[in-house]
């Protein structure tokens, strides 16, 4: 029984008390410690007051502070969690914070981030004082860098409530403990005549002036330093002079400070303050306002402090998407800020949103996701990509809108390293075969070829050997000049994957007609590539022992495309890369935002320049709405299923009589060139004539199927 009365009552406090925060105990009657909640390990801050070693006056101040902290609730006042009073110590748990007096030393010495951040912090404290003075009819009487605390979100919270008093009692400032705080007392404390003209907010406005000075100049040594305004921003200097004016009646009300500084050109009128205030009020904003806000936010984030972005803005963006009507405009800033999270937090907070977004049927959302895939693909696990994301992306290959189809093709460059055998070597290549031969947009056919060249290192060696040459030869017969250029460059960039016999029998005969191509942008790389392949054959002819090393990568599972850059085809590797990313780099230019109604013509669909081989755009002159569903069913998924895949005549490229083919109606000269390729090498393009089943299937069964088809 007696053990119940003798046990340590502090064990009932559900928080563990950790290391103390240095310097704070010399500026307060409290000691500040880092702490954690016992059952969840959530971080907290614990203020402790030693009752045994203190005085009755200090103890009364401490209890008064706890009472005020419990009852005063405001976004800019320190958040109270719990308290415990024992016969030895008084404990108070709050949100995790550190004193502004120590935090401010960690900020950058200068720059736009610091200026924006200080404006936001001072705004929050001014707002808290307006709440106390005007709404609560209370004076704080202790405003300084040691009564302001900063939480993990970078928000400034007003604490130090030991000296709070009612505005109805005499305005005499209280005696501070410890004495080091007296430097922040207003001059009227020692002048009874000035004290008579004091207002309900005059002492707190003096303290706010001291806070502003220390935010820009460092610790305040003497009261005379307040006359030095060189470090104060020009937009704030006039108002600062009013805050530290000698006459108490001339100091402004905190509500007036906010009003003046929020006007255009005012100190509180900047992107960071505007953005954070908008997020606080986002629930009452309409959809059009949200769309404009999120569209502008992405470009502003680089000037915002990382702590504010990660802990304040990002959670608001996630909430806005999941529970609001923010729409796809929120995706760009959300993914940009995702880079600030560690891997565990990213998997927990961002990846579920990504999976959910890819399941959306909204075309604008899908378009934005595909454009920003490179921002988050590195965080996605292969099983998530293959099972949940790729099946959704694959629908884009069959979309009736050219923009979606093109962006889907480009997305494969990021997905390829994470795709499994079936998704990459079967599903992707099926769609690529159809797009390259039947899509009516030249830019899409071109980028399909470029993408195939870039994902070649990830393809299975047997599939790669069977597909690449046929696909690139088809591209070289395309009526769209950039597509022919892409085919040539892709052959050169992937030259290490071809057997020398194939170079002599198939590749060179296909390249030679292009030396008479009507476009010089096609002829130049054709000559260059022919010389390169001829050089390889000549070296092997002189020294047959080199053949093994030149064909070393043909059957290698994961050869490096970078190795090819060190060979004669290095120029082609660079050119293919530049081609594929041209349309993405154009995003740096101002362009109308995507909306649910219309799409502006993407840069990748502009008319190509004949003087540049790096332009891989189609000649599309207008775009359909992303929300418009075409009635055309000629490219439905069922047409390219496993049962019907080999019914397409993929080998015969003379399709001028087929009105559905993009090659129909080409010029006589081009048709002559295409026919020349057929006469030089009477070899059918085997990319799509091969069985697309498993590579491990019975070859005898495959041959039987082929004989039946020939019959």
Tab-separated table of N, CA, C and O in Angstrom, residues 287-325:
chain	number	residue	atom	x	y	z
A	287	UNK	N	-12.953	25.847	-57.834
A	287	UNK	CA	-12.055	25.015	-58.633
A	287	UNK	C	-11.166	25.838	-59.550
A	287	UNK	O	-9.984	25.525	-59.739
A	288	UNK	N	-11.707	26.896	-60.139
A	288	UNK	CA	-10.921	27.733	-61.045
A	288	UNK	C	-9.769	28.403	-60.300
A	288	UNK	O	-8.639	28.482	-60.806
A	289	UNK	N	-10.024	28.874	-59.076
A	289	UNK	CA	-8.972	29.497	-58.270
A	289	UNK	C	-7.893	28.475	-57.923
A	289	UNK	O	-6.693	28.781	-57.954
A	290	UNK	N	-8.305	27.262	-57.579
A	290	UNK	CA	-7.336	26.212	-57.248
A	290	UNK	C	-6.466	25.865	-58.448
A	290	UNK	O	-5.244	25.697	-58.316
A	291	UNK	N	-7.077	25.765	-59.611
A	291	UNK	CA	-6.317	25.425	-60.815
A	291	UNK	C	-5.278	26.483	-61.119
A	291	UNK	O	-4.122	26.171	-61.425
A	292	UNK	N	-5.659	27.755	-61.042
A	292	UNK	CA	-4.699	28.842	-61.282
A	292	UNK	C	-3.579	28.816	-60.253
A	292	UNK	O	-2.401	29.017	-60.589
A	293	UNK	N	-3.951	28.554	-59.011
A	293	UNK	CA	-2.949	28.557	-57.948
A	293	UNK	C	-1.922	27.438	-58.143
A	293	UNK	O	-0.713	27.674	-58.102
A	294	UNK	N	-2.386	26.212	-58.365
A	294	UNK	CA	-1.466	25.083	-58.505
A	294	UNK	C	-0.626	25.188	-59.772
A	294	UNK	O	0.524	24.744	-59.795
A	295	UNK	N	-1.182	25.766	-60.819
A	295	UNK	CA	-0.420	25.937	-62.057
A	295	UNK	C	0.743	26.895	-61.859
A	295	UNK	O	1.815	26.713	-62.446
A	296	UNK	N	0.546	27.913	-61.030
A	296	UNK	CA	1.610	28.895	-60.784
A	296	UNK	C	2.570	28.444	-59.696
A	296	UNK	O	3.715	28.921	-59.634
A	297	UNK	N	2.138	27.530	-58.841
A	297	UNK	CA	2.928	27.159	-57.667
A	297	UNK	C	4.227	26.458	-58.029
A	297	UNK	O	5.261	26.682	-57.388
A	298	UNK	N	4.217	25.610	-59.054
A	298	UNK	CA	5.395	24.799	-59.389
A	298	UNK	C	6.626	25.663	-59.606
A	298	UNK	O	7.712	25.357	-59.110
A	299	UNK	N	6.478	26.744	-60.347
A	299	UNK	CA	7.619	27.610	-60.636
A	299	UNK	C	8.098	28.410	-59.442
A	299	UNK	O	9.214	28.943	-59.460
A	300	UNK	N	7.286	28.500	-58.398
A	300	UNK	CA	7.662	29.301	-57.224
A	300	UNK	C	8.372	28.479	-56.154
A	300	UNK	O	9.034	29.043	-55.275
A	301	UNK	N	8.254	27.157	-56.227
A	301	UNK	CA	8.732	26.307	-55.134
A	301	UNK	C	10.234	26.381	-54.913
A	301	UNK	O	10.703	26.182	-53.800
A	302	UNK	N	10.993	26.670	-55.963
A	302	UNK	CA	12.449	26.715	-55.814
A	302	UNK	C	12.897	27.813	-54.857
A	302	UNK	O	13.993	27.727	-54.283
A	303	UNK	N	12.076	28.837	-54.689
A	303	UNK	CA	12.432	29.945	-53.788
A	303	UNK	C	11.887	29.753	-52.375
A	303	UNK	O	12.109	30.608	-51.515
A	304	UNK	N	11.183	28.657	-52.147
A	304	UNK	CA	10.617	28.412	-50.823
A	304	UNK	C	11.554	27.524	-50.010
A	304	UNK	O	12.193	26.624	-50.561
A	305	UNK	N	11.650	27.721	-48.700
A	305	UNK	CA	12.504	26.868	-47.857
A	305	UNK	C	12.049	25.399	-47.905
A	305	UNK	O	10.845	25.113	-47.954
A	306	UNK	N	13.008	24.484	-47.885
A	306	UNK	CA	12.694	23.053	-47.989
A	306	UNK	C	11.806	22.577	-46.849
A	306	UNK	O	10.906	21.752	-47.056
A	307	UNK	N	12.049	23.081	-45.630
A	307	UNK	CA	11.251	22.616	-44.493
A	307	UNK	C	9.787	23.012	-44.657
A	307	UNK	O	8.887	22.233	-44.345
A	308	UNK	N	9.557	24.211	-45.160
A	308	UNK	CA	8.181	24.656	-45.386
A	308	UNK	C	7.536	23.832	-46.497
A	308	UNK	O	6.382	23.414	-46.383
A	309	UNK	N	8.295	23.564	-47.562
A	309	UNK	CA	7.758	22.784	-48.679
A	309	UNK	C	7.407	21.370	-48.243
A	309	UNK	O	6.326	20.856	-48.564
A	310	UNK	N	8.312	20.756	-47.500
A	310	UNK	CA	8.129	19.344	-47.148
A	310	UNK	C	7.041	19.136	-46.098
A	310	UNK	O	6.204	18.249	-46.232
A	311	UNK	N	7.046	19.937	-45.064
A	311	UNK	CA	6.156	19.681	-43.925
A	311	UNK	C	4.879	20.513	-43.936
A	311	UNK	O	3.929	20.183	-43.221
A	312	UNK	N	4.857	21.578	-44.733
A	312	UNK	CA	3.676	22.442	-44.748
A	312	UNK	C	2.918	22.337	-46.074
A	312	UNK	O	1.719	22.049	-46.101
A	313	UNK	N	3.626	22.550	-47.182
A	313	UNK	CA	2.955	22.618	-48.478
A	313	UNK	C	2.596	21.236	-49.009
A	313	UNK	O	1.469	21.002	-49.458
A	314	UNK	N	3.551	20.284	-48.965
A	314	UNK	CA	3.296	18.958	-49.540
A	314	UNK	C	2.101	18.245	-48.905
A	314	UNK	O	1.248	17.708	-49.627
A	315	UNK	N	1.995	18.201	-47.573
A	315	UNK	CA	0.794	17.560	-46.999
A	315	UNK	C	-0.513	18.222	-47.450
A	315	UNK	O	-1.515	17.536	-47.660
A	316	UNK	N	-0.483	19.536	-47.618
A	316	UNK	CA	-1.677	20.237	-48.085
A	316	UNK	C	-2.023	19.842	-49.520
A	316	UNK	O	-3.196	19.699	-49.882
A	317	UNK	N	-0.989	19.646	-50.354
A	317	UNK	CA	-1.225	19.261	-51.739
A	317	UNK	C	-1.823	17.860	-51.815
A	317	UNK	O	-2.748	17.601	-52.599
A	318	UNK	N	-1.283	16.938	-51.022
A	318	UNK	CA	-1.805	15.567	-51.018
A	318	UNK	C	-3.262	15.553	-50.555
A	318	UNK	O	-4.114	14.891	-51.145
A	319	UNK	N	-3.535	16.310	-49.504
A	319	UNK	CA	-4.908	16.384	-49.007
A	319	UNK	C	-5.834	17.022	-50.035
A	319	UNK	O	-6.973	16.565	-50.232
A	320	UNK	N	-5.342	18.046	-50.712
A	320	UNK	CA	-6.166	18.733	-51.710
A	320	UNK	C	-6.542	17.795	-52.845
A	320	UNK	O	-7.655	17.866	-53.381
A	321	UNK	N	-5.624	16.908	-53.236
A	321	UNK	CA	-5.950	15.989	-54.325
A	321	UNK	C	-6.885	14.872	-53.862
A	321	UNK	O	-7.846	14.523	-54.548
A	322	UNK	N	-6.586	14.305	-52.684
A	322	UNK	CA	-7.349	13.145	-52.235
A	322	UNK	C	-8.771	13.498	-51.813
A	322	UNK	O	-9.707	12.724	-52.044
A	323	UNK	N	-8.931	14.656	-51.197
A	323	UNK	CA	-10.236	14.981	-50.613
A	323	UNK	C	-10.896	16.213	-51.225
A	323	UNK	O	-11.994	16.585	-50.823
A	324	UNK	N	-10.229	16.847	-52.174
A	324	UNK	CA	-10.802	18.046	-52.766
A	324	UNK	C	-11.010	17.881	-54.258
A	324	UNK	O	-10.923	16.790	-54.811
A	325	UNK	N	-11.263	18.996	-54.920
A	325	UNK	CA	-11.474	18.988	-56.362
A	325	UNK	C	-10.361	19.754	-57.063
A	325	UNK	O	-10.581	20.471	-58.029
